[in-house]
mmCIF file of C-alpha atoms in Angstrom:
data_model
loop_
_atom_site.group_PDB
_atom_site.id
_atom_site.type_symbol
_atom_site.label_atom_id
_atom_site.label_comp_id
_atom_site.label_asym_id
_atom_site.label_seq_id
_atom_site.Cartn_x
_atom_site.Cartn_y
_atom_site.Cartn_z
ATOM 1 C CA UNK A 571 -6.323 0.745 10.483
ATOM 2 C CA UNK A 572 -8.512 1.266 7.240
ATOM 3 C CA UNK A 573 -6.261 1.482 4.671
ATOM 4 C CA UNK A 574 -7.771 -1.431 2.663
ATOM 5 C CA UNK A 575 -11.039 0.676 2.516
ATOM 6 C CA UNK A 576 -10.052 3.798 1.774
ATOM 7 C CA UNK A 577 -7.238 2.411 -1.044
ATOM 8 C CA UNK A 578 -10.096 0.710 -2.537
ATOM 9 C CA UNK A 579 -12.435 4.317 -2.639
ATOM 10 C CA UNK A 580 -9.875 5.926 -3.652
ATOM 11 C CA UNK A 581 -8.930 3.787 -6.646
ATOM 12 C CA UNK A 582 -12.357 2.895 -8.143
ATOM 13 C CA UNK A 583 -13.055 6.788 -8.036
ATOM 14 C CA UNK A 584 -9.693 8.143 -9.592
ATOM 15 C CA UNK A 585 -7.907 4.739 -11.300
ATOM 16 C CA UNK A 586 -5.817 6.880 -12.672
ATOM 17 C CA UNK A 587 -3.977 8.130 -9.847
ATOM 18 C CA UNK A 588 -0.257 7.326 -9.135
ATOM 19 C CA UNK A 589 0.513 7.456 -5.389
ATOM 20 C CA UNK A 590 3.161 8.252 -3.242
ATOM 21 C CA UNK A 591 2.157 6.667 0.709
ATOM 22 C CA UNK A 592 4.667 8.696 2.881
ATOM 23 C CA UNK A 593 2.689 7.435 6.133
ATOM 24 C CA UNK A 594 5.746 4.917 7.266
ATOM 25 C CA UNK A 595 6.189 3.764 9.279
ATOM 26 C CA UNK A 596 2.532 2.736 9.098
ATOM 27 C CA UNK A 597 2.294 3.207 5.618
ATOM 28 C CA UNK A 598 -2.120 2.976 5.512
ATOM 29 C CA UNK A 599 -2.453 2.650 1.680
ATOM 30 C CA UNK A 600 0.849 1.035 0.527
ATOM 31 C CA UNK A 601 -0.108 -2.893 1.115
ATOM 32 C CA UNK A 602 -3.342 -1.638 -1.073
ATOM 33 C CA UNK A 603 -2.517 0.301 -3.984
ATOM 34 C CA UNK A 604 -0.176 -2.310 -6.065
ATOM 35 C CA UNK A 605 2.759 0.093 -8.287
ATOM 36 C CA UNK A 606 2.545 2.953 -5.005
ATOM 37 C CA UNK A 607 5.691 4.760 -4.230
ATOM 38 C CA UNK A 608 6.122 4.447 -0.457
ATOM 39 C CA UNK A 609 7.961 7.129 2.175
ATOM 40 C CA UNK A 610 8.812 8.744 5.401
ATOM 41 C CA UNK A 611 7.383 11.968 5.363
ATOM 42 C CA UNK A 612 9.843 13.235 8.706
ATOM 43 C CA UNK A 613 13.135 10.690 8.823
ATOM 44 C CA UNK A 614 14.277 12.752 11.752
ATOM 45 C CA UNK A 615 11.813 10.708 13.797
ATOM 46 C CA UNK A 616 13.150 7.488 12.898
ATOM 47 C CA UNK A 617 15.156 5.480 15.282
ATOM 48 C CA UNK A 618 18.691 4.830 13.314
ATOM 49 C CA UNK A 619 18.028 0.750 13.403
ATOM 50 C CA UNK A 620 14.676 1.715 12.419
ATOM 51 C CA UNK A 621 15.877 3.821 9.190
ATOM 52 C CA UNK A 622 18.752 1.264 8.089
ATOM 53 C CA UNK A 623 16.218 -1.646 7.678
ATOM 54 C CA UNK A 624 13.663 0.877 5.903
ATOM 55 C CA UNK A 625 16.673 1.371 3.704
ATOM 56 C CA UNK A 626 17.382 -1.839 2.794
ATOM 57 C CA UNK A 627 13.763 -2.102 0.588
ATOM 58 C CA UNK A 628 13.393 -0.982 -2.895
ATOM 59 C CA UNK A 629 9.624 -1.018 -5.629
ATOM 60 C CA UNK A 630 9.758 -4.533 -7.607
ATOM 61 C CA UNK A 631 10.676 -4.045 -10.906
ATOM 62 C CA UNK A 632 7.820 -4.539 -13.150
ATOM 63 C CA UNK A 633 5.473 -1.447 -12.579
ATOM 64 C CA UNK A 634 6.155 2.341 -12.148
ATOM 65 C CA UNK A 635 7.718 4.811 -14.634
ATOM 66 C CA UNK A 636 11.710 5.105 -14.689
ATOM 67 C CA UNK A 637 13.100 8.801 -13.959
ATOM 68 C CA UNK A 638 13.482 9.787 -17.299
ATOM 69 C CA UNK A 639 9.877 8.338 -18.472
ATOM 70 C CA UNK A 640 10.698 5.192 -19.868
ATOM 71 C CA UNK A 641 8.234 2.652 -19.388
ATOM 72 C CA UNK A 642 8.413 -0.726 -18.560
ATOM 73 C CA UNK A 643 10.901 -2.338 -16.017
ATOM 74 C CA UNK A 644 12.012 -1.580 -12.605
ATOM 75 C CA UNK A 645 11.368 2.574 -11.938
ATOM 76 C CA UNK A 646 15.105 3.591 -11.830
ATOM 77 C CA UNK A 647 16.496 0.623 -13.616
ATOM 78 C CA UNK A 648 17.800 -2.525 -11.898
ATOM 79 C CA UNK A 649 18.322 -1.192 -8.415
ATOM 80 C CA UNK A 650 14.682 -0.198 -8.367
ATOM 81 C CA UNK A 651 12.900 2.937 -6.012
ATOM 82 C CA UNK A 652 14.203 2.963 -2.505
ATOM 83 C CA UNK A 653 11.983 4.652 0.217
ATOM 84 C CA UNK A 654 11.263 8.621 -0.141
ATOM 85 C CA UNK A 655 12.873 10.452 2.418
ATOM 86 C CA UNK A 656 16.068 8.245 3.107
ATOM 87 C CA UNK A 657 18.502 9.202 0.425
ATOM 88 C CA UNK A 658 18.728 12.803 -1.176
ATOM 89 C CA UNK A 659 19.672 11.459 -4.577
ATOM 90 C CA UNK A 660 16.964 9.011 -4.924
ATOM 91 C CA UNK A 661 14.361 11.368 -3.603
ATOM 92 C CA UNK A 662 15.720 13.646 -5.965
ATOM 93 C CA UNK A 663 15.158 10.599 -9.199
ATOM 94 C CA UNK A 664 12.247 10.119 -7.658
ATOM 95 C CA UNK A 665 10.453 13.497 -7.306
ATOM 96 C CA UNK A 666 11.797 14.381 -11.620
ATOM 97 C CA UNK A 667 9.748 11.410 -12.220
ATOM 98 C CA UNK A 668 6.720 12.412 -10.636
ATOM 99 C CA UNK A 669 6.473 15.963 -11.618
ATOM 100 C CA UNK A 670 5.701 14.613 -14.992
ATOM 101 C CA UNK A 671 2.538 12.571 -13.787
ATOM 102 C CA UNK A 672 -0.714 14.754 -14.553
ATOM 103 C CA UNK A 673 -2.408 12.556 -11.917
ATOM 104 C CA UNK A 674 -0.583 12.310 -8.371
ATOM 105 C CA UNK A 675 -1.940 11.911 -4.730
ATOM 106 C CA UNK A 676 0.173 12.605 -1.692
ATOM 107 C CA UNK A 677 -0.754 10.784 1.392
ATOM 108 C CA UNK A 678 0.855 11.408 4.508
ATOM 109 C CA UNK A 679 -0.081 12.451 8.441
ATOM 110 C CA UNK A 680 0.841 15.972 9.394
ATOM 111 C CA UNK A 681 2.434 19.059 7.366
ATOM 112 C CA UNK A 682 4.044 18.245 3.965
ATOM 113 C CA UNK A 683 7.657 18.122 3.722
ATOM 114 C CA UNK A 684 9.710 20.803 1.693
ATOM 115 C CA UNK A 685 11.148 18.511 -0.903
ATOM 116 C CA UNK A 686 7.551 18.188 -2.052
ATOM 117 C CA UNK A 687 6.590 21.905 -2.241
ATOM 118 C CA UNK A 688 7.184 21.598 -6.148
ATOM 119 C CA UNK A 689 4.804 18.499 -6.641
ATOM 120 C CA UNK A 690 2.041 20.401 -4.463
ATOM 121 C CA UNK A 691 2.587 23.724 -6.207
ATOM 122 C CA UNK A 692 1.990 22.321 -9.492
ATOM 123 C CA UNK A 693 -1.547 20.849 -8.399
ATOM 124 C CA UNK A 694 -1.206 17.432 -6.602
ATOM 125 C CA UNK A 695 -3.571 16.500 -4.618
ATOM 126 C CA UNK A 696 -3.137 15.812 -1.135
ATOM 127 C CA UNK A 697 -4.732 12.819 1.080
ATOM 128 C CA UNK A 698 -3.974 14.196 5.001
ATOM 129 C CA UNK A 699 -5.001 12.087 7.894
ATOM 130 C CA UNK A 700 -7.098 14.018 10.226
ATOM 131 C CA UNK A 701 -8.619 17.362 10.873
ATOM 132 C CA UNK A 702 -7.320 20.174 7.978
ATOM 133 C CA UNK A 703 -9.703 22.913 9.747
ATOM 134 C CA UNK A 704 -6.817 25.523 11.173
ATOM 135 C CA UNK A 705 -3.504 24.248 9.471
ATOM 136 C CA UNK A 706 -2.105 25.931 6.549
ATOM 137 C CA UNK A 707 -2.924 25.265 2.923
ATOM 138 C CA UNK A 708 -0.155 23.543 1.295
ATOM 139 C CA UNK A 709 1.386 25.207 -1.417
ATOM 140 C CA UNK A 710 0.356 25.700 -5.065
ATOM 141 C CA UNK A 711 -3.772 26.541 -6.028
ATOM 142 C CA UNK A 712 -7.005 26.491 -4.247
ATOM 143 C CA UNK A 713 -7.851 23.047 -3.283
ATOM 144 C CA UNK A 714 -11.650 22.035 -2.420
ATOM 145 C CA UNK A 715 -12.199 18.651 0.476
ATOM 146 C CA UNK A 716 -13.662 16.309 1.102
ATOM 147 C CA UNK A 717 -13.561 14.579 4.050
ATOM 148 C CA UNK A 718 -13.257 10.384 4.450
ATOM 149 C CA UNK A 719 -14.665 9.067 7.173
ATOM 150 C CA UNK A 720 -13.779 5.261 7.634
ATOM 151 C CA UNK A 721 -13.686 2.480 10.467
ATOM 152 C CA UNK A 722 -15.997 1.201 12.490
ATOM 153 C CA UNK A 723 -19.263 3.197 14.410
ATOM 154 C CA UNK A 724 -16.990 2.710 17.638
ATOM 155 C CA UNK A 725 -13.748 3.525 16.140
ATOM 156 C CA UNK A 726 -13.821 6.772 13.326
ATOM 157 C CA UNK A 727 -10.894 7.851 11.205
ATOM 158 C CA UNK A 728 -10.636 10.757 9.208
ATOM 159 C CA UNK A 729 -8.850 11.887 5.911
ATOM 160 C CA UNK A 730 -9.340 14.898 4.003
ATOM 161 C CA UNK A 731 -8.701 14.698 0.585
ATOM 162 C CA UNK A 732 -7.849 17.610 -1.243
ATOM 163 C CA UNK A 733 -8.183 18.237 -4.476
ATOM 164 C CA UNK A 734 -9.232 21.568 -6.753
ATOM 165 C CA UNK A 735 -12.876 23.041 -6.672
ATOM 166 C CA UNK A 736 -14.147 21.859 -9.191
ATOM 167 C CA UNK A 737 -13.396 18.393 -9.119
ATOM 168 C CA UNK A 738 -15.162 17.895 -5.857
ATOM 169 C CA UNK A 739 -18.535 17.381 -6.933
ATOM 170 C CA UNK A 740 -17.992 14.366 -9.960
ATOM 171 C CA UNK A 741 -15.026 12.919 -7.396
ATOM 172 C CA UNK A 742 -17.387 12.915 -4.735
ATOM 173 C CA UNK A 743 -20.155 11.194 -6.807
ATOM 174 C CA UNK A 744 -17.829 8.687 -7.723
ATOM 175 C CA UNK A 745 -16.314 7.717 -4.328
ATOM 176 C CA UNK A 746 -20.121 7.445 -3.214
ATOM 177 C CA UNK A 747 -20.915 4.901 -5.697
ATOM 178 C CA UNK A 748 -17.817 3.098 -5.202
ATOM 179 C CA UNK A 749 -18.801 2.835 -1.057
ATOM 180 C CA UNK A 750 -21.663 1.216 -2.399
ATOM 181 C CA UNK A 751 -20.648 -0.871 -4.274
ATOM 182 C CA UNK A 752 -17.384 -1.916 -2.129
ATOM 183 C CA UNK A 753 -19.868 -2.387 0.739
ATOM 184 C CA UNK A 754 -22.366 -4.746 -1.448
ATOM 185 C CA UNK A 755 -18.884 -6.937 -1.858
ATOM 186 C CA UNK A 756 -18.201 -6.615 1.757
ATOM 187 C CA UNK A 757 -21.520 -8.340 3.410
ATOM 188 C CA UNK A 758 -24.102 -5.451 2.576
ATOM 189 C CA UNK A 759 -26.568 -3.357 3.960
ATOM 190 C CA UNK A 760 -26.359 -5.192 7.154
ATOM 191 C CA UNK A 761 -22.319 -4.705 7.469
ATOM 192 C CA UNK A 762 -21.788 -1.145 6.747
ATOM 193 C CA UNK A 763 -23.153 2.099 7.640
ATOM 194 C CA UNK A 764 -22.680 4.448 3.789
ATOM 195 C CA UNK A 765 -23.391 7.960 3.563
ATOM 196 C CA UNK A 766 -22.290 10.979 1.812
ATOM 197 C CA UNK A 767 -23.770 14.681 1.209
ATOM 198 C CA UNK A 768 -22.541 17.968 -1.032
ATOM 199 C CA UNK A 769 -22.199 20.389 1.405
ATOM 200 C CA UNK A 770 -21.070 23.451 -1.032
ATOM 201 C CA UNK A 771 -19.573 22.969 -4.262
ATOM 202 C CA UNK A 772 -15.896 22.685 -3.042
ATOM 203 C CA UNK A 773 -16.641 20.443 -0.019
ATOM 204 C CA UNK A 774 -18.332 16.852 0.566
ATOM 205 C CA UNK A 775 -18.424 14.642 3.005
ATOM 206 C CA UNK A 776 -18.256 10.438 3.017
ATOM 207 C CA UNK A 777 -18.240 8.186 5.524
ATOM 208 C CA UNK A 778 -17.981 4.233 4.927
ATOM 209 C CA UNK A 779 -18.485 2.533 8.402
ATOM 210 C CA UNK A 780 -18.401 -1.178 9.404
ATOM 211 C CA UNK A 781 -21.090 -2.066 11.455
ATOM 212 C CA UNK A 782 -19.571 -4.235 14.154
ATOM 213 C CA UNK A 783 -15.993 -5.263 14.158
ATOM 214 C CA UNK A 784 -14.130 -3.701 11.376
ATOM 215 C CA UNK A 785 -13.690 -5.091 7.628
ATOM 216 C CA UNK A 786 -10.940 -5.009 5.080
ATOM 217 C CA UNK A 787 -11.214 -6.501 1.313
ATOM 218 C CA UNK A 788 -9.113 -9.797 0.282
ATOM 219 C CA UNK A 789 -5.576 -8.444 -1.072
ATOM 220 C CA UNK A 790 -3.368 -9.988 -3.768
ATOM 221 C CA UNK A 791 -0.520 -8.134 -4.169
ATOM 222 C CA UNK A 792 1.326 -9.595 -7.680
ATOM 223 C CA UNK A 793 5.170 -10.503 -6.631
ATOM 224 C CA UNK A 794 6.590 -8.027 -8.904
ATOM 225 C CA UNK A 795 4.617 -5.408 -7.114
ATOM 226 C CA UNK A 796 6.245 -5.934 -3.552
ATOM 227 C CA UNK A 797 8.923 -4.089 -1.708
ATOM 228 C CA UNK A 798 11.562 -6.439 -0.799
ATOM 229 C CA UNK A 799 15.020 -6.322 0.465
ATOM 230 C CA UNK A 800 16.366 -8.592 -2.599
ATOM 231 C CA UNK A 801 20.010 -7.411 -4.061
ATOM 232 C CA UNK A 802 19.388 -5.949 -7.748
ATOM 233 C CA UNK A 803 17.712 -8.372 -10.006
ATOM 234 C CA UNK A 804 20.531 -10.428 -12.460
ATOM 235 C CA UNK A 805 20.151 -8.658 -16.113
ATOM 236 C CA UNK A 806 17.667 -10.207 -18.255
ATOM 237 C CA UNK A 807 16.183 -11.880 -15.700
ATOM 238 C CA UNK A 808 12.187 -11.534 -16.586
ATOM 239 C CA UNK A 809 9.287 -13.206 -14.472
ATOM 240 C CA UNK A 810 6.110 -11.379 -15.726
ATOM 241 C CA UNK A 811 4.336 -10.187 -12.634
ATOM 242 C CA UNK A 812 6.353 -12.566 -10.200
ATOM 243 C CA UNK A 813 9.411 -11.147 -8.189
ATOM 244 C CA UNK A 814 12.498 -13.551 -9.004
ATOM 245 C CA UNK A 815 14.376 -15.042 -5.966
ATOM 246 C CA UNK A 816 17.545 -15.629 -7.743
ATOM 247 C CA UNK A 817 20.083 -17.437 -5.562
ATOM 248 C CA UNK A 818 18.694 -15.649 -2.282
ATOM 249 C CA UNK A 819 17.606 -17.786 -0.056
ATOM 250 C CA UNK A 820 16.097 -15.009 2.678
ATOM 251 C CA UNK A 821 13.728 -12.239 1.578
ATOM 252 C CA UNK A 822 11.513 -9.880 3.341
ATOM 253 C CA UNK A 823 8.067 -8.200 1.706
ATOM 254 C CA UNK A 824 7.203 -4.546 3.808
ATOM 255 C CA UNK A 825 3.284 -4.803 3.593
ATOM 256 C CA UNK A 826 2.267 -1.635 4.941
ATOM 257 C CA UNK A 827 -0.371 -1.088 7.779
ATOM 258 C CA UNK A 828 -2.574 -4.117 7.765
ATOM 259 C CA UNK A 829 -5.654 -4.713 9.705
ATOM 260 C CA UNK A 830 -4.994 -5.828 13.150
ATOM 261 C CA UNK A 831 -7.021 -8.848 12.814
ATOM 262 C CA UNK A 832 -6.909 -12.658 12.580
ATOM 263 C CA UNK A 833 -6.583 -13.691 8.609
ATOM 264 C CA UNK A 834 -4.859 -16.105 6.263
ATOM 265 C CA UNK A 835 -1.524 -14.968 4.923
ATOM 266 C CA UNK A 836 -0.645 -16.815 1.243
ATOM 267 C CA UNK A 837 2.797 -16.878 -0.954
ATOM 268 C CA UNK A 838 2.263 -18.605 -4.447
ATOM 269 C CA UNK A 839 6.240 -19.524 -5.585
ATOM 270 C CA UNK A 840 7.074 -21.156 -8.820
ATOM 271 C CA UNK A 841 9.797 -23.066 -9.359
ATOM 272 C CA UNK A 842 10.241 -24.684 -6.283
ATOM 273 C CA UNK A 843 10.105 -28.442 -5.085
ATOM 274 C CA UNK A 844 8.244 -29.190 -2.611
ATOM 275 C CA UNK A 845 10.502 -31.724 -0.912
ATOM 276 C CA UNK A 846 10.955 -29.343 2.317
ATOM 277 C CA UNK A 847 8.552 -26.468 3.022
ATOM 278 C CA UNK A 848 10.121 -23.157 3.788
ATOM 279 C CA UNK A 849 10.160 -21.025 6.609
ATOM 280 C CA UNK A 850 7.519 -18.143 6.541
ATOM 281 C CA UNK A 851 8.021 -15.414 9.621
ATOM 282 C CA UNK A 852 5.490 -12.270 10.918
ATOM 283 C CA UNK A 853 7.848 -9.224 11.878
ATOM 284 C CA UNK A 854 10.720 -11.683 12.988
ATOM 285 C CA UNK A 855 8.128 -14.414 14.254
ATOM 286 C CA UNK A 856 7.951 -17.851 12.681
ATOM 287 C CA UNK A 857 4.489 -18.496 11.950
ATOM 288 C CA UNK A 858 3.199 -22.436 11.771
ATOM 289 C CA UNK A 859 2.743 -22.656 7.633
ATOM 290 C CA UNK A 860 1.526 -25.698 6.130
ATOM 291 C CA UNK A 861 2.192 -26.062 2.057
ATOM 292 C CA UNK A 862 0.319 -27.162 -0.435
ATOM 293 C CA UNK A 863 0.627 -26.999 -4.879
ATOM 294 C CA UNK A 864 -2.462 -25.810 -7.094
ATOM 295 C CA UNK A 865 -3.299 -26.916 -9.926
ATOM 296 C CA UNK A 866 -0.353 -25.397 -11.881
ATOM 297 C CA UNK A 867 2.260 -26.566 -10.221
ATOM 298 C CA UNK A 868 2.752 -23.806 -8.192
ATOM 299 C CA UNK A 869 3.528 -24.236 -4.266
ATOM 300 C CA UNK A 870 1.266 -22.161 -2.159
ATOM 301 C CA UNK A 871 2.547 -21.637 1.616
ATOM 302 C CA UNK A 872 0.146 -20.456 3.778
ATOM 303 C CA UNK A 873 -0.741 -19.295 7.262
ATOM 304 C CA UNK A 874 -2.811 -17.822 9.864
ATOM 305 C CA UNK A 875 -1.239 -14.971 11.320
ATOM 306 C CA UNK A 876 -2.889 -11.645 13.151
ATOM 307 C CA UNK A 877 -1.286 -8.037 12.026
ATOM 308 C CA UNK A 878 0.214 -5.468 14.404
ATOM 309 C CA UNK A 879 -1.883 -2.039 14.504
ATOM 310 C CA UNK A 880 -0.331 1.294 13.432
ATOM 311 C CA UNK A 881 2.413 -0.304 11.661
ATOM 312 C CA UNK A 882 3.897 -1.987 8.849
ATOM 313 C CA UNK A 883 3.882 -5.488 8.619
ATOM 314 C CA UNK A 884 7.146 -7.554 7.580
ATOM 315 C CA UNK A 885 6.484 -10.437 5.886
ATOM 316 C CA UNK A 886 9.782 -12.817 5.745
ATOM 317 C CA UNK A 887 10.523 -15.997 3.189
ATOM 318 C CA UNK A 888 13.430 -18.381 4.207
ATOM 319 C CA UNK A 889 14.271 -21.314 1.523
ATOM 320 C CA UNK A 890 15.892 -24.688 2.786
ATOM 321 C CA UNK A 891 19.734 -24.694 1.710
ATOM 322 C CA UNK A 892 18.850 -27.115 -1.262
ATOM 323 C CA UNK A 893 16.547 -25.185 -3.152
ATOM 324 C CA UNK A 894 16.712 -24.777 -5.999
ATOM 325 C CA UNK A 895 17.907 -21.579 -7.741
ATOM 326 C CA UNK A 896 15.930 -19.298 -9.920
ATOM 327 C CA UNK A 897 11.997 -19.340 -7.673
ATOM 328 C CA UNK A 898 9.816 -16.639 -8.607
ATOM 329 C CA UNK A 899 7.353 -15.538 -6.023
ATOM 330 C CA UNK A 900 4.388 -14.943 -7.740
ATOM 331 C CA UNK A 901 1.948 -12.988 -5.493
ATOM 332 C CA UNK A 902 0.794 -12.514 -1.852
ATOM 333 C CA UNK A 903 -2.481 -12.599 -0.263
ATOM 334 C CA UNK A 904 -3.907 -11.487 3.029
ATOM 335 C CA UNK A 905 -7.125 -12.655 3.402
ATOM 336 C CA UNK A 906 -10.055 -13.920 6.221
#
């Protein structure tokens, strides 16, 4: 899975892109791209267990646009945004809210669905995973590619990102400078295997590969940008960039696809005592944490844990009986 790497392309090149991931239940870019709107692209295929625990998550609340435009707050108010593709009436909030962004990237595996024909119509651009060569263009104007290449030199994944003509060439410049760059941060010359080329003027090609066993940047993911399974925040409850626990003691975080490697897994919470550590679980598995606090008080649990390939990771949070109420979690990190 190289989601981290291609997130990270993708949003040094074109910052100003708002996302919708509908690649669950793998979900590639979602852990990556903090304030992305995250979906099932077919629903049909979904197992019904699977479906009524996608259900149950919702966007935190302090990113995103709210249907209507407003800014600030939770996108569609207290409840926040459920998954895409799950309920007709949210997708429906959902996609009025997105037709307004001049900037939007679809990312998803196979043939886009209906609901989206609109978005794609009205110039979108569209991140597929795999070969494009022989399938229909999606709806809406002439789109230019240019194709991703990302993984390792044993193990090659391809996207094709399309996007109009003209905006191939200065895209394609800047994704190559970002591989560069993002590759410098990574362990170099010596780590990674960089190349791109113009092949006409609407198609490019760019292929990051790690050298060796396969790479992933450090995330941090701020609290309030996690989807959770907590009830609807209490009003005027605020906590900055941290996601407020309330009362709850039980939460779950959907990560998206992570790397299926060995790496540290970190919660920062404040407002909670330290007397007895809580519980941190791995898609249902209690992982050994230890805890520690930094220097602001804050208590960091931690963890090694090792992600599950092709799909998304569940992070869970239990909190001893006596805590107390009113903990903020204030960001997550997955790092080696």
């Amino acid at each position: 899975m190289s989601g981290g790497v291609l997130a990270c392309l993708l949003r040094q090149a074109m910052p100003a892109l708002r996302v919708l991931d509908l690649g669950l239940p793998a979900a590639p870019l979602l852990g990556w791209w903090p304030g992305a709107f995250c979906g099932v692209a077919d629903p049909a295929r979904l197992a019904p267990a699977e479906a009524a625990l996608l259900g149950r998550f919702q966007q935190g609340a302090s990113h995103g646009r709210a249907p209507g435009g407003a800014q600030g707050g939770a996108p569609g108010g207290a409840q926040g945004v459920p998954i895409f593709g799950l309920d007709p009436a949210a997708d429906a909030a959902l996609l009025a809210t997105l037709e307004c962004e001049p900037a939007l990237l679809l990312a998803l595996d196979g043939a886009p669905p209906l609901a989206l024909a609109r978005l794609l119509e009205a110039g979108a651009l569209l991140l597929r995973h795999g070969r494009t060569e022989g399938l229909p263009p999606p709806p809406g104007p002439e789109r230019g590619r240019i194709m991703l290449l990302v993984g390792t030199l044993a193990r090659i994944e391809r996207w094709d990102l399309l996007l109009p003509p003209e905006a191939v060439e200065p895209v394609f410049a800047r994704l190559h400078d970002a591989a560069h760059g993002l590759a410098a941060q990574l362990g170099g010359g010596r780590a990674w295997q960089v190349g791109g080329r113009l092949v006409t003027a609407g198609l490019a090609s760019l292929g990051m590969l790690a050298i060796g066993a396969e790479r992933a940047p450090p995330l941090r993911l701020p609290g309030a940008a996690l989807w959770h399974d907590l009830p609807a925040a209490p009003m005027g409850m605020e906590a900055g960039e941290g996601l407020p626990l309330g009362a709850v003691r039980q939460v779950r975080l959907l990560l998206g696809g992570m790397p299926a490697r060995q790496a540290w897994l970190r919660l920062r919470l404040r407002g909670l005592s330290p007397a007895r550590m809580p519980a941190l679980f791995l898609d249902g598995l209690r992982l050994q944490a230890q805890w520690r606090t930094d220097d602001e008080g804050s208590v960091v649990i931690e963890a090694p844990a090792r992600m599950q390939a092709g799909q998304a990771s569940l992070v869970g949070l239990a909190l001893p009986a006596e805590a107390p109420a009113g903990a903020v979690l204030l960001s997550l990190e997955f790092a080696a």
